[in-house]
Amino acid sequence: MKELLKFIQKCTVCTHKLQLDPRPIVKASIKSKIIIIGQAPGSIVHNTGVPWDDKSGENLRSWMGISGKDFYDVNKIALIPMGFCYPGKGKTGDLPPTTECAPLWHKQILDKIKDAELILLIGKYAQDYYLGKNTEQTLTKTVKNYKKYLPKYFVLPHPSPRNNIWQARNEWFKMDVKPQLKEIIKSILYINLSFYFKNATIFFP
C-alpha cells in the first residue's frame, strides 16, 4: 500500500484540468476498518495536505462521533476522495471532482484493504459511482433510504456547512441517520462487530 500511495502522489494525469498544481491527497492502510469515499479536496485541504482539514471535516467527525486522533489513524479510517486533487473554483463553488481518479486508482487501493467493514459514500458523486442505478431519484431520497445499502455502504450527504439548510429541512437526518451512523462506527472501532450484527434489527427493522 505504501508503494502504491507514493506512486499516486506523483500522478499528473489531470494536470491539464486543474487550476492549481496537482497534489493528490489520499490516506489508507491495508488495515483500515472503515473507508470514507468523499468528493475532492477543497482549497484549505490542498494547502495543508491533510484530508478533511476544514469545517466539512469537523462536521463529518461530529456525525461519526469520532475524535480527530481516530479519524486520522489510517489503521482505522481510509480517506479516499473521488478526485484526489483540488479541482478549482467554479461559478457556484468548487468544481466537481475530476473523473479520472476513481477508475484509475480506487480498485487498486481497495483491493489492498482486506478487512474493511464499512464504506461511507459521501455525496452524489461517490454514490452514483458505487451504487449506480441503485441510487434513488435524488440524494435526499438515497440518504433517507440508507438502510437499503447496509451493511456494506452507509450513504451520507456532504457535511459542508452549505448543507445546513438541507439538514434543517430534513429533520429525520438528525433524528435517525446520524444516531445510527454513530452506533455502527462505534461497533466497528470500539465494540465487537459480530455482536452488533446479531442485533441487526437495530438498523434493519
Coordinates of C-alpha atoms in Angstrom, one line a residue:
M1 CA 0.0 0.0 0.0
K2 CA 2.8 2.4 0.9
E3 CA 4.4 2.0 -2.5
L4 CA 1.1 2.5 -4.3
L5 CA 0.3 5.7 -2.4
K6 CA 3.8 7.0 -3.1
F7 CA 3.2 6.3 -6.8
I8 CA -0.2 8.1 -6.6
Q9 CA 1.5 11.2 -5.1
K10 CA 3.4 11.6 -8.4
C11 CA 0.2 11.3 -10.6
T12 CA -0.2 14.1 -13.1
V13 CA -3.0 12.6 -15.3
C14 CA -5.4 15.5 -14.6
T15 CA -2.9 18.4 -14.6
H16 CA -4.5 19.9 -17.7
K17 CA -7.8 20.2 -15.9
L18 CA -6.7 21.6 -12.6
Q19 CA -6.5 25.3 -11.7
L20 CA -3.5 24.6 -9.3
D21 CA -0.7 22.2 -9.4
P22 CA -1.6 18.6 -8.8
R23 CA -1.4 17.5 -5.1
P24 CA -3.1 14.1 -4.7
I25 CA -4.5 13.7 -1.2
V26 CA -5.4 10.2 -0.1
K27 CA -4.7 8.2 3.1
A28 CA -5.2 4.4 3.5
S29 CA -3.7 1.3 5.1
I30 CA -4.2 -2.4 4.4
K31 CA -5.6 -2.5 8.0
S32 CA -8.2 0.3 7.5
K33 CA -11.6 -0.8 9.1
I34 CA -13.7 2.0 7.6
I35 CA -13.3 3.6 4.2
I36 CA -14.6 7.1 3.6
I37 CA -15.1 8.0 -0.1
G38 CA -15.8 11.7 -0.4
Q39 CA -15.8 14.2 -3.2
A40 CA -12.5 16.1 -3.7
P41 CA -10.1 18.2 -1.6
G42 CA -11.1 21.8 -1.1
S43 CA -8.6 24.7 -1.2
I44 CA -7.8 24.5 2.5
V45 CA -7.0 20.8 2.2
H46 CA -5.0 21.5 -0.9
N47 CA -2.8 23.9 1.1
T48 CA -2.4 21.8 4.2
G49 CA -2.2 18.4 2.6
V50 CA -4.4 17.0 5.3
P51 CA -7.7 15.4 4.1
W52 CA -10.9 16.8 5.7
D53 CA -8.9 19.5 7.4
D54 CA -11.7 22.0 7.2
K55 CA -15.2 22.7 8.6
S56 CA -16.7 19.9 6.5
G57 CA -14.2 17.5 8.2
E58 CA -15.2 18.8 11.6
N59 CA -18.9 18.2 10.8
L60 CA -18.1 14.7 9.5
R61 CA -16.2 13.7 12.6
S62 CA -19.1 15.0 14.7
W63 CA -21.6 12.9 12.7
M64 CA -19.4 9.9 13.2
G65 CA -18.9 10.5 16.9
I66 CA -15.1 10.1 16.4
S67 CA -12.1 12.0 17.6
G68 CA -9.6 13.6 15.2
K69 CA -7.0 11.1 16.5
D70 CA -9.0 8.1 15.5
F71 CA -10.2 9.8 12.3
Y72 CA -6.6 10.2 11.1
D73 CA -5.5 6.8 12.2
V74 CA -5.1 5.0 8.8
N75 CA -5.4 1.6 10.5
K76 CA -8.9 2.7 11.4
I77 CA -10.0 5.0 8.7
A78 CA -9.1 5.2 5.0
L79 CA -9.7 8.6 3.3
I80 CA -10.2 8.3 -0.4
P81 CA -11.9 11.1 -2.4
M82 CA -13.4 10.6 -5.8
G83 CA -10.9 13.1 -7.2
F84 CA -7.6 13.2 -5.4
C85 CA -6.6 16.8 -6.3
Y86 CA -8.4 20.1 -5.7
P87 CA -10.3 20.8 -8.9
G88 CA -10.5 24.6 -8.5
K89 CA -13.3 27.1 -8.2
G90 CA -16.4 27.3 -10.4
K91 CA -19.2 29.9 -10.5
T92 CA -21.1 28.5 -7.6
G93 CA -18.4 26.7 -5.6
D94 CA -15.7 24.1 -6.1
L95 CA -15.7 22.3 -9.4
P96 CA -16.7 18.7 -9.5
P97 CA -14.0 16.1 -8.8
T98 CA -12.1 15.0 -11.8
T99 CA -13.4 11.8 -13.3
E100 CA -10.0 10.1 -13.9
C101 CA -9.0 9.2 -10.3
A102 CA -11.7 6.7 -9.4
P103 CA -11.4 4.3 -12.3
L104 CA -7.6 4.7 -12.3
W105 CA -6.8 4.2 -8.6
H106 CA -9.8 3.2 -6.4
K107 CA -9.8 -0.5 -7.2
Q108 CA -6.0 -0.7 -6.7
I109 CA -6.4 0.8 -3.3
L110 CA -9.5 -1.0 -2.2
D111 CA -8.1 -4.4 -3.3
K112 CA -5.3 -3.9 -0.7
I113 CA -7.7 -3.2 2.2
K114 CA -8.7 -6.7 3.1
D115 CA -10.8 -6.3 6.3
A116 CA -12.8 -3.1 5.9
E117 CA -16.2 -3.4 7.5
L118 CA -17.9 -0.3 6.1
I119 CA -17.7 2.2 3.3
L120 CA -19.1 5.7 3.7
L121 CA -20.3 7.2 0.4
I122 CA -20.4 10.9 0.9
G123 CA -22.2 12.9 -1.6
K124 CA -23.8 12.2 -5.0
Y125 CA -20.5 11.6 -7.0
A126 CA -19.5 8.8 -4.7
Q127 CA -23.0 7.3 -4.5
D128 CA -23.5 7.4 -8.3
Y129 CA -20.1 5.8 -8.9
Y130 CA -20.5 2.9 -6.4
L131 CA -24.3 2.4 -6.4
G132 CA -25.1 3.1 -10.0
K133 CA -28.7 2.5 -10.8
N134 CA -29.4 1.5 -7.2
T135 CA -29.5 5.2 -6.1
E136 CA -32.8 6.9 -5.7
Q137 CA -34.0 9.8 -7.8
T138 CA -32.4 12.3 -5.5
L139 CA -29.6 12.4 -3.0
T140 CA -32.2 13.2 -0.3
K141 CA -34.1 10.0 -1.1
T142 CA -31.0 7.9 -1.3
V143 CA -29.9 9.1 2.2
K144 CA -33.3 8.7 3.6
N145 CA -33.2 5.0 2.4
Y146 CA -29.7 4.5 3.8
K147 CA -30.7 1.1 5.3
K148 CA -31.1 -0.3 1.8
Y149 CA -27.4 -0.1 1.3
L150 CA -26.2 -1.5 4.6
P151 CA -24.2 -3.3 5.8
K152 CA -21.6 -2.6 3.1
Y153 CA -22.3 1.1 2.4
F154 CA -23.5 4.0 4.5
V155 CA -24.7 6.9 2.3
L156 CA -24.4 10.5 3.5
P157 CA -24.8 14.0 2.2
H158 CA -21.7 16.1 2.0
P159 CA -21.0 17.6 5.5
S160 CA -20.3 21.1 4.1
P161 CA -21.8 24.0 6.1
R162 CA -23.5 24.8 2.8
N163 CA -25.8 21.9 3.6
N164 CA -27.0 23.2 6.9
I165 CA -30.2 24.4 5.2
W166 CA -30.8 20.9 3.8
Q167 CA -30.4 19.4 7.3
A168 CA -32.8 21.9 8.8
R169 CA -35.4 20.8 6.1
N170 CA -34.8 17.1 6.7
E171 CA -35.1 16.6 10.5
W172 CA -35.1 12.8 10.0
F173 CA -31.4 13.0 9.2
K174 CA -30.6 14.3 12.7
M175 CA -33.1 12.1 14.4
D176 CA -32.5 8.8 12.6
V177 CA -29.4 8.7 10.3
K178 CA -26.8 10.3 12.5
P179 CA -27.5 8.2 15.6
Q180 CA -27.4 5.0 13.5
L181 CA -24.1 6.1 11.9
K182 CA -22.6 6.7 15.3
E183 CA -23.7 3.3 16.6
I184 CA -22.2 1.5 13.6
I185 CA -19.0 3.4 13.8
K186 CA -18.8 2.6 17.5
S187 CA -19.4 -1.0 16.9
I188 CA -16.7 -1.3 14.3
L189 CA -14.0 0.7 16.0
Y190 CA -14.7 0.0 19.7
I191 CA -17.0 -3.0 20.1
N192 CA -17.0 -6.5 18.7
L193 CA -18.8 -6.1 15.3
S194 CA -20.3 -9.6 15.4
F195 CA -22.3 -8.6 18.5
Y196 CA -23.8 -5.7 16.6
F197 CA -24.8 -7.7 13.6
K198 CA -26.5 -10.3 15.8
N199 CA -28.8 -7.4 16.7
A200 CA -29.1 -6.2 13.2
T201 CA -32.8 -5.3 13.6
I202 CA -31.5 -2.1 15.2
F203 CA -31.0 -0.8 11.7
F204 CA -32.9 -3.4 9.6
P205 CA -36.4 -3.1 11.1

